[in-house]
PDB file of C-alpha atoms in Angstrom:
ATOM      1  CA  MET A 367     126.666 129.221  22.377  1.00 62.00           C
ATOM      2  CA  SER A 368     125.927 131.171  19.240  1.00 85.00           C
ATOM      3  CA  ILE A 369     126.884 130.131  15.731  1.00 92.00           C
ATOM      4  CA  VAL A 370     127.486 132.961  13.271  1.00 91.00           C
ATOM      5  CA  VAL A 371     127.391 132.666   9.490  1.00 92.00           C
ATOM      6  CA  GLN A 372     130.559 134.111   7.996  1.00 94.00           C
ATOM      7  CA  ALA A 373     130.191 137.310   5.995  1.00 93.00           C
ATOM      8  CA  GLY A 374     129.422 136.712   2.341  1.00 95.00           C
ATOM      9  CA  VAL A 375     128.243 133.101   2.700  1.00 97.00           C
ATOM     10  CA  THR A 376     124.970 132.592   0.862  1.00 97.00           C
ATOM     11  CA  ALA A 377     122.539 129.693   0.824  1.00 97.00           C
ATOM     12  CA  ALA A 378     120.094 128.269  -1.687  1.00 97.00           C
ATOM     13  CA  VAL A 379     117.584 125.468  -1.295  1.00 97.00           C
ATOM     14  CA  SER A 380     116.546 123.333  -4.262  1.00 97.00           C
ATOM     15  CA  PRO A 381     112.927 122.312  -4.865  1.00 97.00           C
ATOM     16  CA  GLY A 382     113.885 118.896  -3.443  1.00 97.00           C
ATOM     17  CA  GLY A 383     115.144 120.457  -0.206  1.00 97.00           C
ATOM     18  CA  GLU A 384     118.888 120.113  -0.846  1.00 98.00           C
ATOM     19  CA  LEU A 385     121.038 122.918   0.557  1.00 98.00           C
ATOM     20  CA  THR A 386     123.792 124.684  -1.345  1.00 98.00           C
ATOM     21  CA  LEU A 387     126.138 126.909   0.641  1.00 98.00           C
ATOM     22  CA  ILE A 388     128.249 129.292  -1.402  1.00 97.00           C
ATOM     23  CA  THR A 389     131.425 130.991  -0.174  1.00 96.00           C
ATOM     24  CA  PRO A 390     132.261 134.572  -1.123  1.00 94.00           C
ATOM     25  CA  GLY A 391     134.787 133.084  -3.574  1.00 95.00           C
ATOM     26  CA  GLY A 392     132.085 131.038  -5.307  1.00 96.00           C
ATOM     27  CA  VAL A 393     132.911 127.598  -3.897  1.00 97.00           C
ATOM     28  CA  ARG A 394     129.719 125.551  -3.554  1.00 98.00           C
ATOM     29  CA  TYR A 395     128.986 122.895  -0.943  1.00 98.00           C
ATOM     30  CA  PHE A 396     125.957 120.611  -1.290  1.00 98.00           C
ATOM     31  CA  TYR A 397     123.951 119.034   1.554  1.00 97.00           C
ATOM     32  CA  THR A 398     120.959 116.819   2.264  1.00 96.00           C
ATOM     33  CA  PRO A 399     117.495 118.071   3.209  1.00 97.00           C
ATOM     34  CA  GLU A 400     118.301 117.226   6.848  1.00 95.00           C
ATOM     35  CA  ALA A 401     121.249 119.623   6.734  1.00 97.00           C
ATOM     36  CA  THR A 402     118.904 122.182   5.181  1.00 97.00           C
ATOM     37  CA  ALA A 403     116.678 121.897   8.249  1.00 97.00           C
ATOM     38  CA  VAL A 404     119.668 122.432  10.536  1.00 96.00           C
ATOM     39  CA  TRP A 405     120.789 125.494   8.532  1.00 97.00           C
ATOM     40  CA  ILE A 406     117.308 127.020   8.537  1.00 97.00           C
ATOM     41  CA  ALA A 407     116.847 126.359  12.258  1.00 96.00           C
ATOM     42  CA  LEU A 408     120.252 127.941  12.980  1.00 95.00           C
ATOM     43  CA  ARG A 409     119.181 131.058  11.101  1.00 95.00           C
ATOM     44  CA  GLN A 410     115.739 131.152  12.755  1.00 95.00           C
ATOM     45  CA  HIS A 411     117.218 130.790  16.233  1.00 95.00           C
ATOM     46  CA  ASP A 412     120.143 133.214  15.753  1.00 93.00           C
ATOM     47  CA  GLY A 413     122.705 130.411  15.991  1.00 92.00           C
ATOM     48  CA  ASP A 414     121.470 129.096  19.361  1.00 93.00           C
ATOM     49  CA  LEU A 415     122.279 125.358  19.289  1.00 92.00           C
ATOM     50  CA  ASP A 416     120.068 124.601  22.285  1.00 92.00           C
ATOM     51  CA  ALA A 417     117.046 126.089  20.526  1.00 94.00           C
ATOM     52  CA  VAL A 418     117.948 124.345  17.254  1.00 95.00           C
ATOM     53  CA  THR A 419     118.247 120.991  19.010  1.00 95.00           C
ATOM     54  CA  SER A 420     114.957 121.446  20.847  1.00 94.00           C
ATOM     55  CA  THR A 421     113.082 122.545  17.725  1.00 95.00           C
ATOM     56  CA  LEU A 422     114.378 119.768  15.492  1.00 96.00           C
ATOM     57  CA  GLY A 423     114.102 117.150  18.241  1.00 95.00           C
ATOM     58  CA  GLN A 424     110.409 117.933  18.597  1.00 93.00           C
ATOM     59  CA  ALA A 425     109.835 118.091  14.838  1.00 94.00           C
ATOM     60  CA  TRP A 426     111.612 114.806  14.203  1.00 94.00           C
ATOM     61  CA  ALA A 427     110.606 113.046  17.458  1.00 93.00           C
ATOM     62  CA  VAL A 428     114.173 111.939  18.188  1.00 91.00           C
ATOM     63  CA  SER A 429     116.463 111.905  21.218  1.00 88.00           C
ATOM     64  CA  VAL A 430     117.817 115.405  21.725  1.00 89.00           C
ATOM     65  CA  ASP A 431     121.088 114.053  23.167  1.00 87.00           C
ATOM     66  CA  ARG A 432     121.962 112.130  20.010  1.00 87.00           C
ATOM     67  CA  LEU A 433     120.564 114.883  17.820  1.00 93.00           C
ATOM     68  CA  ARG A 434     122.760 117.470  19.544  1.00 93.00           C
ATOM     69  CA  ASP A 435     125.839 115.406  18.680  1.00 91.00           C
ATOM     70  CA  LEU A 436     124.749 115.188  15.036  1.00 92.00           C
ATOM     71  CA  ILE A 437     124.023 118.918  14.841  1.00 94.00           C
ATOM     72  CA  GLU A 438     127.389 119.746  16.411  1.00 92.00           C
ATOM     73  CA  ASP A 439     129.091 117.436  13.882  1.00 93.00           C
ATOM     74  CA  ARG A 440     127.395 119.245  10.982  1.00 95.00           C
ATOM     75  CA  VAL A 441     128.221 122.684  12.389  1.00 94.00           C
ATOM     76  CA  ALA A 442     131.836 121.610  13.029  1.00 93.00           C
ATOM     77  CA  ASP A 443     132.108 120.629   9.350  1.00 95.00           C
ATOM     78  CA  TRP A 444     130.725 124.022   8.324  1.00 96.00           C
ATOM     79  CA  GLN A 445     133.167 125.716  10.659  1.00 94.00           C
ATOM     80  CA  GLU A 446     136.130 123.797   9.200  1.00 93.00           C
ATOM     81  CA  LEU A 447     135.069 124.998   5.749  1.00 95.00           C
ATOM     82  CA  GLY A 448     134.911 128.592   7.000  1.00 93.00           C
ATOM     83  CA  LEU A 449     131.152 128.897   6.509  1.00 96.00           C
ATOM     84  CA  VAL A 450     130.316 129.572  10.169  1.00 95.00           C
ATOM     85  CA  SER A 451     132.131 130.406  13.391  1.00 91.00           C
ATOM     86  CA  GLY A 452     131.455 130.135  17.080  1.00 87.00           C
ATOM     87  CA  LEU A 453     131.644 126.414  17.872  1.00 68.00           C
ATOM     88  CA  PRO A 454     134.185 125.559  20.562  1.00 63.00           C
ATOM     89  CA  PRO A 455     136.635 122.712  19.806  1.00 54.00           C
ATOM     90  CA  HIS A 456     134.681 119.580  18.897  1.00 50.00           C
ATOM     91  CA  THR A 457     134.439 117.161  21.804  1.00 48.00           C
ATOM     92  CA  HIS A 458     131.661 114.740  20.768  1.00 47.00           C
ATOM     93  CA  LEU A 459     133.344 111.743  19.261  1.00 42.00           C
ATOM     94  CA  PRO A 460     131.514 108.502  18.443  1.00 44.00           C
TER      95      PRO A 460
END
């Protein structure tokens, strides 16, 4: 599955690693450095969640199954806000 950033959404990363996503209308959303890593990996891997999960799982030495759920949760939030598209209906509930 491929996640696509919506047209006009821009991103900025602070010196401390925090992510700011900005809508075309100027609304700003702020995220942790971990979310920054997810955003960057999504961009590097053309929205391929499998590649993102594999890359971050190796970098962080964590279970890819649990990590995939966390990444899908983050992307689902971004989709709800209209920042990205492409995620099917969310099915991973705690």
